[in-house]
Short mmCIF file of C-alpha atoms and ligand atoms in Angstrom, two decimals:
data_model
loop_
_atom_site.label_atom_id
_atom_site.label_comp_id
_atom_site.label_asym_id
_atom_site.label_seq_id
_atom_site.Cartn_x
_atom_site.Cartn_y
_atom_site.Cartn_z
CA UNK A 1 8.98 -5.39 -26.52
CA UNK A 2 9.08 -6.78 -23.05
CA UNK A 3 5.58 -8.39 -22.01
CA UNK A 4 4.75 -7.63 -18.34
CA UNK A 5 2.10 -8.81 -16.03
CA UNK A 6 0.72 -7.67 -12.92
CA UNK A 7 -1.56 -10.44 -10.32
CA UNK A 8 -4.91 -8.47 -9.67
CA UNK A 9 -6.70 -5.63 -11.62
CA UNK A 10 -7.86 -3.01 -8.71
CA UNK A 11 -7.17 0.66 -8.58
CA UNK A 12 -3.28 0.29 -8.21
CA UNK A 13 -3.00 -2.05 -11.40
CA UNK A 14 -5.32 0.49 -13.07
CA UNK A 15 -2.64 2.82 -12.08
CA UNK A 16 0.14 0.98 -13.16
CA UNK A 17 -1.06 0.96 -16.69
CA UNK A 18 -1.81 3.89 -16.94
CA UNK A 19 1.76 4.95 -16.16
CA UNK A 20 2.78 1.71 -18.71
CA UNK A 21 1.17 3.92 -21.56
CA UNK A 22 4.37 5.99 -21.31
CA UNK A 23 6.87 2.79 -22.17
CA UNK A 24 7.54 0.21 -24.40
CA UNK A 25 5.92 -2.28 -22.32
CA UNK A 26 3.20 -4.84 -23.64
CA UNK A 27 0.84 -5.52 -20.27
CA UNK A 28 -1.18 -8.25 -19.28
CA UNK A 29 -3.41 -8.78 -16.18
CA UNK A 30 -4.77 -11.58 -13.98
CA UNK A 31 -7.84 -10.83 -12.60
CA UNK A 32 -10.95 -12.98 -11.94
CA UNK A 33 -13.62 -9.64 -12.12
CA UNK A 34 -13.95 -8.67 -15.81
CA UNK A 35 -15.48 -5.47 -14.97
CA UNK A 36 -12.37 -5.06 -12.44
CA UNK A 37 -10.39 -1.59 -12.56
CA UNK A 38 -7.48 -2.54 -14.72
CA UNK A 39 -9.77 -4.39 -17.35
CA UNK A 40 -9.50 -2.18 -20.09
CA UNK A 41 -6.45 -0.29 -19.39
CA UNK A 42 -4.30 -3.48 -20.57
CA UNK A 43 -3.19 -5.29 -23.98
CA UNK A 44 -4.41 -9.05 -22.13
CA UNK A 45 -6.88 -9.50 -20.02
CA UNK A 46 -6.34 -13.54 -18.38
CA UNK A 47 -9.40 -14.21 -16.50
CA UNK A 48 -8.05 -16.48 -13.65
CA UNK A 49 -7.46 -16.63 -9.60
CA UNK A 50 -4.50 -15.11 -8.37
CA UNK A 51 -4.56 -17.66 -5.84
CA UNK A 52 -4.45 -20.80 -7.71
CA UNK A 53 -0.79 -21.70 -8.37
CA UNK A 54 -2.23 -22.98 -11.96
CA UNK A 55 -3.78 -20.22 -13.17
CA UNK A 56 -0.66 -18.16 -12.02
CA UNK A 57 1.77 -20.02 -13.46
CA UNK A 58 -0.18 -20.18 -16.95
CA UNK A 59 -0.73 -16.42 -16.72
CA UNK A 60 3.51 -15.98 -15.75
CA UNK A 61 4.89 -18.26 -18.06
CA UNK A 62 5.29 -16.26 -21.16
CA UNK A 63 6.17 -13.38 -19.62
CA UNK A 64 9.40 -11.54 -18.83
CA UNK A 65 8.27 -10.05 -16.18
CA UNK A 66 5.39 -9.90 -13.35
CA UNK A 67 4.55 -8.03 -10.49
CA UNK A 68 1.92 -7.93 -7.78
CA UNK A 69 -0.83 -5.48 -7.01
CA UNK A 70 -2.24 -7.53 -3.69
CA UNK A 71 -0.38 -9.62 -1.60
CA UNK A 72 -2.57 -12.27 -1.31
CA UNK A 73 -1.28 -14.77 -4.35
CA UNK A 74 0.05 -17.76 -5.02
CA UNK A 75 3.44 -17.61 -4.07
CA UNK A 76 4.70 -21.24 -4.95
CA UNK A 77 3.48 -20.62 -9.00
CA UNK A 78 5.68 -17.36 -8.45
CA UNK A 79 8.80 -19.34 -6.97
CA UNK A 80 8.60 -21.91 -9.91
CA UNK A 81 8.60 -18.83 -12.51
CA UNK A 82 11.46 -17.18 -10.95
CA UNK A 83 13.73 -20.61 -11.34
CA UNK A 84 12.28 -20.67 -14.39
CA UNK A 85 13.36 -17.33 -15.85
CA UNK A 86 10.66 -14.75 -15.11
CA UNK A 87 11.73 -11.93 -12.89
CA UNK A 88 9.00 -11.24 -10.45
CA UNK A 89 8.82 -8.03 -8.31
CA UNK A 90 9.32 -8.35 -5.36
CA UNK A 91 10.76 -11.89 -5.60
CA UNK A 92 8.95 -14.49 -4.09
CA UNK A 93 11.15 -14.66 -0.57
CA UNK A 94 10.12 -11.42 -0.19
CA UNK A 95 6.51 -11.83 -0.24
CA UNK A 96 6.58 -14.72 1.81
CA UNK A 97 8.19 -12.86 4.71
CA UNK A 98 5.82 -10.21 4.14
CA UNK A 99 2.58 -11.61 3.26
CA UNK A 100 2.21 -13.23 6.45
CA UNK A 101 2.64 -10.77 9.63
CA UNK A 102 3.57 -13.98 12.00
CA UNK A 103 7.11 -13.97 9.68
CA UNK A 104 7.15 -10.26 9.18
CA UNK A 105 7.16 -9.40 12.94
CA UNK A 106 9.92 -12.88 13.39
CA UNK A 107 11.75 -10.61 10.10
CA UNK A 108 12.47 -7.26 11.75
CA UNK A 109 13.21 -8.71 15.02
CA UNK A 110 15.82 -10.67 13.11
CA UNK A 111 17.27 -7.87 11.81
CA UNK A 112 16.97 -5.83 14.73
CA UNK A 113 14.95 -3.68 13.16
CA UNK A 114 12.70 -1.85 15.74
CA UNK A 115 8.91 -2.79 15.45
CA UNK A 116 6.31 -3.12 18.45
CA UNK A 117 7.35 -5.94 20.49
CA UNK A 118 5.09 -8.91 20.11
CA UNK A 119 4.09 -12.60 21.24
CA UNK A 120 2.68 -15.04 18.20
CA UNK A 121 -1.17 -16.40 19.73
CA UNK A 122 -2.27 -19.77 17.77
CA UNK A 123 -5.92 -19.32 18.25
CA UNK A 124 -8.26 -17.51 20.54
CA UNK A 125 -7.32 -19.85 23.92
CA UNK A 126 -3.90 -18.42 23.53
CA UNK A 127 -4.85 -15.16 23.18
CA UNK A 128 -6.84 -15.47 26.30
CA UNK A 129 -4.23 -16.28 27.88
CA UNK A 130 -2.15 -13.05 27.39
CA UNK A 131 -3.89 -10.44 29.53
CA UNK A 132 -0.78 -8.99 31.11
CA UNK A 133 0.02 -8.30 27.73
CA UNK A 134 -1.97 -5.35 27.09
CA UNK A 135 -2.87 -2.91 26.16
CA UNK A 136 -1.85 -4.96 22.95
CA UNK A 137 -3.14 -4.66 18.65
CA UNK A 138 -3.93 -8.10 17.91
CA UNK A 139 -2.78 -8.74 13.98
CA UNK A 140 -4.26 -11.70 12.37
CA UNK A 141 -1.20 -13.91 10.17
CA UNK A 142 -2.77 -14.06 6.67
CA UNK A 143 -5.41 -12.48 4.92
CA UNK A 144 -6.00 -8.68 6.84
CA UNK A 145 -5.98 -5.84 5.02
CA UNK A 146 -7.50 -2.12 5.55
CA UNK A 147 -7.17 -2.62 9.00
CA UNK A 148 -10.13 -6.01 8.62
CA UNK A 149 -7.01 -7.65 10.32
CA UNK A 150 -6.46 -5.80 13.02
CA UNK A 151 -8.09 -5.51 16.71
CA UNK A 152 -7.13 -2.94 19.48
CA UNK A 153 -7.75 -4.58 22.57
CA UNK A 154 -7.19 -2.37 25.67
CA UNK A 155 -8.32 -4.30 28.30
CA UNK A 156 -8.41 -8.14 29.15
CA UNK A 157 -12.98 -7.49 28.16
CA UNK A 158 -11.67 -7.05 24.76
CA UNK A 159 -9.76 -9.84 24.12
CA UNK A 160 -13.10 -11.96 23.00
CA UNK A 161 -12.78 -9.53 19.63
CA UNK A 162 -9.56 -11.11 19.20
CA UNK A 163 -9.07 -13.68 16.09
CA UNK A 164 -9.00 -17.26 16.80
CA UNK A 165 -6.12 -17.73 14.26
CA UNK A 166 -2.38 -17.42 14.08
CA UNK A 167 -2.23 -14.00 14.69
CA UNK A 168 0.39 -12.00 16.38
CA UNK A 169 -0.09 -9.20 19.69
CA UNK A 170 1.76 -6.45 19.55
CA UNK A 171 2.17 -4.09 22.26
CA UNK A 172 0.16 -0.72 21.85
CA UNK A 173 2.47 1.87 20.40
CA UNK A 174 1.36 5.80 21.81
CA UNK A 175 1.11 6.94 18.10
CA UNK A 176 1.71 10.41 17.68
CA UNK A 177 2.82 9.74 13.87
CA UNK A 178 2.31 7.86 10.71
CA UNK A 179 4.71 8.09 8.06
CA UNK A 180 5.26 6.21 4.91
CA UNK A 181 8.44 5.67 3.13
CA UNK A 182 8.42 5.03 0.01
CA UNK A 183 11.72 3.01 -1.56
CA UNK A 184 12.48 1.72 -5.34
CA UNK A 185 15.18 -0.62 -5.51
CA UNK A 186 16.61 -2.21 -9.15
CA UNK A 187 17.83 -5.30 -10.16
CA UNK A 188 21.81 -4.03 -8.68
CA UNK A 189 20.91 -2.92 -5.80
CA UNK A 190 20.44 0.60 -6.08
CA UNK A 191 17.70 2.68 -4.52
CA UNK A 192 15.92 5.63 -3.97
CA UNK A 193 13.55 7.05 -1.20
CA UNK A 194 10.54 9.40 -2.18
CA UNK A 195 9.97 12.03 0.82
CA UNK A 196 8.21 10.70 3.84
CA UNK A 197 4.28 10.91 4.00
CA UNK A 198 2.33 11.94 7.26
CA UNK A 199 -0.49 9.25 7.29
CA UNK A 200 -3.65 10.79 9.26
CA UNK A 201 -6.27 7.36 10.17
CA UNK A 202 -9.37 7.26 9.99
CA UNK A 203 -10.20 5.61 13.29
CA UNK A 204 -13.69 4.67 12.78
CA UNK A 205 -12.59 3.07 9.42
CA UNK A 206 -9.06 2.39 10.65
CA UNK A 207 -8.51 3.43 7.01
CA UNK A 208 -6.56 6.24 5.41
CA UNK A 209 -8.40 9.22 6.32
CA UNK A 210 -5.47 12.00 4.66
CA UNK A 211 -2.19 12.37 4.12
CA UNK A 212 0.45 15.36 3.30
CA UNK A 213 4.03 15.07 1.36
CA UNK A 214 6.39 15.69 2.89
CA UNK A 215 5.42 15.20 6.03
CA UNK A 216 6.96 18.17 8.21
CA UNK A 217 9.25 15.90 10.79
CA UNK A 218 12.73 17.72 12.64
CA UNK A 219 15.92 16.69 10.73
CA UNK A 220 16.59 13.64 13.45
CA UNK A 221 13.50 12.09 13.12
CA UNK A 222 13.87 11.80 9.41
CA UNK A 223 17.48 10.32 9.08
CA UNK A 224 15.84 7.11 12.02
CA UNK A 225 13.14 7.25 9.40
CA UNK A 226 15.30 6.68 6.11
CA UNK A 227 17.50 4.20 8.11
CA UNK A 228 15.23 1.85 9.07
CA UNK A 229 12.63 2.29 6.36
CA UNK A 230 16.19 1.17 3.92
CA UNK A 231 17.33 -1.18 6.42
CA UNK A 232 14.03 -3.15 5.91
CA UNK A 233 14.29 -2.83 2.38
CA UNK A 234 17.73 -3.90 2.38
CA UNK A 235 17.02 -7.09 4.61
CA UNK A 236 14.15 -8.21 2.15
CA UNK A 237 16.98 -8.54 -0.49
CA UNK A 238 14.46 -7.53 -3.51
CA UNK A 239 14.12 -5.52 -6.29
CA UNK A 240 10.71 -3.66 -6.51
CA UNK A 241 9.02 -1.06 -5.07
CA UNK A 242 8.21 -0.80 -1.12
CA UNK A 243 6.33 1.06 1.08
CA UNK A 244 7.22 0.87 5.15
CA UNK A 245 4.87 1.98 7.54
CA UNK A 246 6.18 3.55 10.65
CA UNK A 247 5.04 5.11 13.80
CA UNK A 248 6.81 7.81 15.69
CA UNK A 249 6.37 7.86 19.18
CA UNK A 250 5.61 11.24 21.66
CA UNK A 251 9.59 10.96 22.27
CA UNK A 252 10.75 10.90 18.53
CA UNK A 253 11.41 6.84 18.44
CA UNK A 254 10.77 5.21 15.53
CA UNK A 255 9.21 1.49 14.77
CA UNK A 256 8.25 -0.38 11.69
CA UNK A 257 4.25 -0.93 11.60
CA UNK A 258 4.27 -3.00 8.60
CA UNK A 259 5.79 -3.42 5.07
CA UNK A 260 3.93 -3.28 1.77
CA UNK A 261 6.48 -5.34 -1.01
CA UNK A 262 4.13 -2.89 -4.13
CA UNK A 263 2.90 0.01 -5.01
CA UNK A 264 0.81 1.89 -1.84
CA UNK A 265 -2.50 4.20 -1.65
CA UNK A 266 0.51 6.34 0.71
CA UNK A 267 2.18 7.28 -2.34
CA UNK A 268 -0.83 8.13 -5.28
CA UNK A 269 0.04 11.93 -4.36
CA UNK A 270 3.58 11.08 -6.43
CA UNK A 271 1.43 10.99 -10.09
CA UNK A 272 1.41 14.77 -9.40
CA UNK A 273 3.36 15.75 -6.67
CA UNK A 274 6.97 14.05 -7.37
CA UNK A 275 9.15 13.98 -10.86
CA UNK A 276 8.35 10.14 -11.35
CA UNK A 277 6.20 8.76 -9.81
CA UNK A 278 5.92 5.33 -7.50
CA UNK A 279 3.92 3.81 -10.71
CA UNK A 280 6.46 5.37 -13.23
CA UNK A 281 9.29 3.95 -11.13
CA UNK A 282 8.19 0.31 -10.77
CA UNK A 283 7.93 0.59 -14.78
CA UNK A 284 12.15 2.04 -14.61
CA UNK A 285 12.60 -0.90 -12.10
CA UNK A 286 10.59 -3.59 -14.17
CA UNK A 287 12.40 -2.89 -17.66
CA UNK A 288 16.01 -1.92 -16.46
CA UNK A 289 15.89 1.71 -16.53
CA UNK A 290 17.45 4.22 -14.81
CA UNK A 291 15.95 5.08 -11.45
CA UNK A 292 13.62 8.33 -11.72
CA UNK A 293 13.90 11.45 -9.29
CA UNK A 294 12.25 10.96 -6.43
CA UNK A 295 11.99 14.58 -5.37
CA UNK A 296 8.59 16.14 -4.69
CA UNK A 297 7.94 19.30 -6.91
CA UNK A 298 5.47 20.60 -4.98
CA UNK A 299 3.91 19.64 -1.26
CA UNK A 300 0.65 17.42 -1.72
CA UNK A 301 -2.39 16.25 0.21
CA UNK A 302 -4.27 13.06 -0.81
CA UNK A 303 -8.20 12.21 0.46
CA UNK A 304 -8.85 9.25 0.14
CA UNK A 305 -12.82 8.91 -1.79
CA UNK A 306 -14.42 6.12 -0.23
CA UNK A 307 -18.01 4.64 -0.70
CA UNK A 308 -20.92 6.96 1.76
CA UNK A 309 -22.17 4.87 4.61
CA UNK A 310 -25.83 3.91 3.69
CA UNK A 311 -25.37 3.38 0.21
CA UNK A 312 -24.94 0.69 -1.60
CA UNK A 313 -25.21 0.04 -5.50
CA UNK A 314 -24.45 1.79 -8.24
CA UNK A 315 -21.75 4.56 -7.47
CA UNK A 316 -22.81 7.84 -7.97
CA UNK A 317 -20.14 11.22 -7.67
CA UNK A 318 -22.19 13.53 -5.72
CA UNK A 319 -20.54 17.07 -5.54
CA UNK A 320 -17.52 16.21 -8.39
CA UNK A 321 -18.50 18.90 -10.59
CA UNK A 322 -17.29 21.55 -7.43
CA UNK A 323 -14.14 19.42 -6.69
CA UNK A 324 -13.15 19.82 -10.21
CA UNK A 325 -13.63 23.49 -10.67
CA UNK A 326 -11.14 24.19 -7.23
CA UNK A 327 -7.28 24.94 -8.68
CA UNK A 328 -4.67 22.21 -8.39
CA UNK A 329 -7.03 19.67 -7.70
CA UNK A 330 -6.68 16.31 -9.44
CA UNK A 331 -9.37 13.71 -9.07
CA UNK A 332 -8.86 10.40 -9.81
CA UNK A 333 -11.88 7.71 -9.94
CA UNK A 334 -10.92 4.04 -9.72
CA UNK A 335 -14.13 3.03 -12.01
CA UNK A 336 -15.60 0.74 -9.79
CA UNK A 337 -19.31 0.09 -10.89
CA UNK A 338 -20.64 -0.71 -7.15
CA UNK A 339 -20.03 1.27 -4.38
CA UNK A 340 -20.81 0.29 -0.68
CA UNK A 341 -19.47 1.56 2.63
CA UNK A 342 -16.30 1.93 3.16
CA UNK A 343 -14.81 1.08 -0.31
CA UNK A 344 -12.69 2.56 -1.74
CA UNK A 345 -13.34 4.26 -4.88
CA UNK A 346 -10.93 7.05 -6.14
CA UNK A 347 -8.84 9.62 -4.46
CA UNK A 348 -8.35 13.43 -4.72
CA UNK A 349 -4.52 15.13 -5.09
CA UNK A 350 -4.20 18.43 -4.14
CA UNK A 351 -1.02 20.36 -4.86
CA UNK A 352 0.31 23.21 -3.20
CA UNK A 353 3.02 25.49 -2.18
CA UNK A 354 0.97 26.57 1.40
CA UNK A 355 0.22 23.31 3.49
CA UNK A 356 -2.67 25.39 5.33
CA UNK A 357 -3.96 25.08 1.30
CA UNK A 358 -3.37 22.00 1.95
CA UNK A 359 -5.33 21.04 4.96
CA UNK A 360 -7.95 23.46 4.35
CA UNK A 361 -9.05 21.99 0.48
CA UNK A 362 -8.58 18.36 1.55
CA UNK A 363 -10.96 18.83 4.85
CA UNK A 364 -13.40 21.23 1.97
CA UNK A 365 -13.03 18.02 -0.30
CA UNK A 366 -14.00 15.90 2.16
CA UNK A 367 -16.94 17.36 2.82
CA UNK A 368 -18.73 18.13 -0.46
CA UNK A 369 -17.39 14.80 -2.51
CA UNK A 370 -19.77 11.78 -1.41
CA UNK A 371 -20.11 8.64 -3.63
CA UNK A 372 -23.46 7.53 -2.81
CA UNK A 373 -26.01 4.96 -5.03
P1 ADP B 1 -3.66 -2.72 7.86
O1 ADP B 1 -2.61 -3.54 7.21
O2 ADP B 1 -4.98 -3.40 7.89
O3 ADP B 1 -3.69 -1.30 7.40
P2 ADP B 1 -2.11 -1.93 10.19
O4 ADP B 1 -1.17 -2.92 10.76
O5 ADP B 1 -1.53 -0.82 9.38
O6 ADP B 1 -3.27 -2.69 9.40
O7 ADP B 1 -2.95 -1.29 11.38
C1 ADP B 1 -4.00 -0.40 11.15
C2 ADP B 1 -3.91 0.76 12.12
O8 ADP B 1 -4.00 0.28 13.47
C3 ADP B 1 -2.59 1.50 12.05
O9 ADP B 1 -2.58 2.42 11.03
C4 ADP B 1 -2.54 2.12 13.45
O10 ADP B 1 -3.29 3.31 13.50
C5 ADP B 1 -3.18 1.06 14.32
N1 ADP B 1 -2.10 0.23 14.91
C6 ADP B 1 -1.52 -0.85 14.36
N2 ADP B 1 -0.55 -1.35 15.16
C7 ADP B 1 -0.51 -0.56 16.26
C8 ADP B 1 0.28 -0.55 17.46
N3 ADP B 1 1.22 -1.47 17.71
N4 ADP B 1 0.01 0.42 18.38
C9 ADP B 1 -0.96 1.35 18.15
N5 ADP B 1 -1.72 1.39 17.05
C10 ADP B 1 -1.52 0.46 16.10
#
């Protein structure tokens, strides 16, 4: 039996393993937070930091494979498995491109793949100096995530919330979509591409708000979609799973917002809503097995359930018992002990043949399900 481990133990390694359950597959995590998500969903449980190359490369070097649940790891432990033997997903060049938005951006612009045009700023002075620039998204390097990373700055009064470290500015895109591509590709080569997901923000969060599979896009839009959503994933020269964020503009162009080299929160409607899903297909990609169908076998919605502003403490599921009893609603908690603002802490699938179904349960959901303390 192949022994596989993933770096981190949050909601999407919980996921992982719970899709491992299906395979012959013995699983280990890395994970410094005992009580984390993933704990007891796997055969080892390695209490270490993901981003100390020692504990990584302890935690790797049995194993015939590993994969990543969070971008932010050690990378060089990672490089040294992968000469010595261990197949990571993605590999390590991958993640280095990706994990730090500086190289990303310098990436597609290589490949002349379209993306926001951008300048690199070294610290805040820099970005002071870049007024004519804007209206401009300032993107910090390293460490962002769930848009903590990420400033809009309209006018040259914002630029003082701007981060005073390697960071890139990006010009301001007129959004008038978000999609998500999912991709799986295998150790040959080969992939597949799950149906593209409409992304709706949350702009007070600047986090997920919902999203809908497929998202309804004219024929045109969808083939600039696929081509430069594979084009990425083709340039990254990895096997794994991928998620590429685009925006479509008013005029139906396309650029690349970012890259996610793992598993994404955009595709947790595929555990119901597709014939394998993203979690199922890392597992195909991870253990040399055929690619699974990527087709969706019904249209879903996902809401995202995210800790109440005001509370904070131990997470209680106010108004679950009425979200359970609606039809083709699947609710999935993450087990997180705490909750506080903001965090997130499970999310809701809907399936449904009717997208006003859709719409309509996921804004009804949104409204009665509250995890407050
Ligand atoms: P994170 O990795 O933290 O999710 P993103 O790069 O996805 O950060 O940015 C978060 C959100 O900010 C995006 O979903 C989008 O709504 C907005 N955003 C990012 N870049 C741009 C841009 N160039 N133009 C307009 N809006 C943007």
């Amino acid at each position: 039996m192949q022994k596989i481990g993933i770096l981190g133990g949050g909601q999407l390694g919980r996921m992982l393993l719970q899709a491992a359950a299906n395979y012959p597959v013995e699983t280990f995590i890395l994970e410094n937070d005992e009580q984390c998500p993933a704990a007891h969903l796997c055969h080892h449980f390695v209490k270490g930091d993901i981003r100390n190359f020692d504990d990584v490369y302890n935690f790797g070097k049995g194993l015939d494979a590993i994969t990543i649940e969070i971008e932010s790891v050690n990378e060089d432990a990672l490089e040294k498995l992968e000469q010595e033997g261990v197949r990571v997903y993605p590999k390590p060049s991958a993640l280095r491109t990706i994990k730090n938005k500086i190289l990303q951006k310098e990436f597609y612009k290589e490949q002349q793949i379209p993306s926001p045009a951008f300048v690199v700023t070294k610290n805040l002075a820099e970005l002071r100096a870049q007024a004519g620039f804007l209206p401009a998204v300032h993107k910090v390097g390293v460490g962002g995530y769930d848009g903590r990373g990420v400033q809009l700055l309209n006018s040259p009064a914002d630029l003082d919330k701007g981060f005073d470290a390697p960071a890139v500015l990006e010009k301001m895109v007129t959004i008038h979509r978000e999609i998500s591509m999912i991709i799986a590709v295998n150790d040959k080569g080969e992939n597949v591409l799950y149906p593209p997901v409409d992304m709706v923000v949350d702009p007070r969060l600047n986090l997920l708000d919902y999203q809908i599979s497929p998202a309804e896009i004219i024929e045109k839009t969808l083939w600039k979609l696929e081509a430069i959503a594979l084009a990425v994933v083709k340039g990254l020269k990895s096997p794994g799973i991928f998620a590429v964020e685009l925006f479509v503009d008013k005029g139906g162009d396309v650029f690349v917002n970012e890259t996610a080299p793992r598993v994404h929160n955009s595709g947790h409607h595929t555990i119901e809503a597709n014939y394998s899903s993203q979690f199922d297909m890392l597992w195909r990609v991870m253990l040399q097995y055929p690619l699974g169908n990527t087709d969706a076998i019904l249209p879903a919605a996902i809401v995202n359930l995210v800790g109440a502003e005001g509370f904070e403490g131990e997470a209680k599921y106010q108004g679950l018992e009425e979200v359970l009893a609606m039809d083709n609603v699947f609710v999935h908690l993450y087990g997180k002990k705490q909750t506080k603002p903001g965090r997130k802490m499970g999310h809701i699938t809907i399936v449904s043949r009717d997208k006003q179904d859709l719409t309509y349960k996921a804004n009804r959901i949104k409204n009665i399900l509250k995890v407050v303390s």
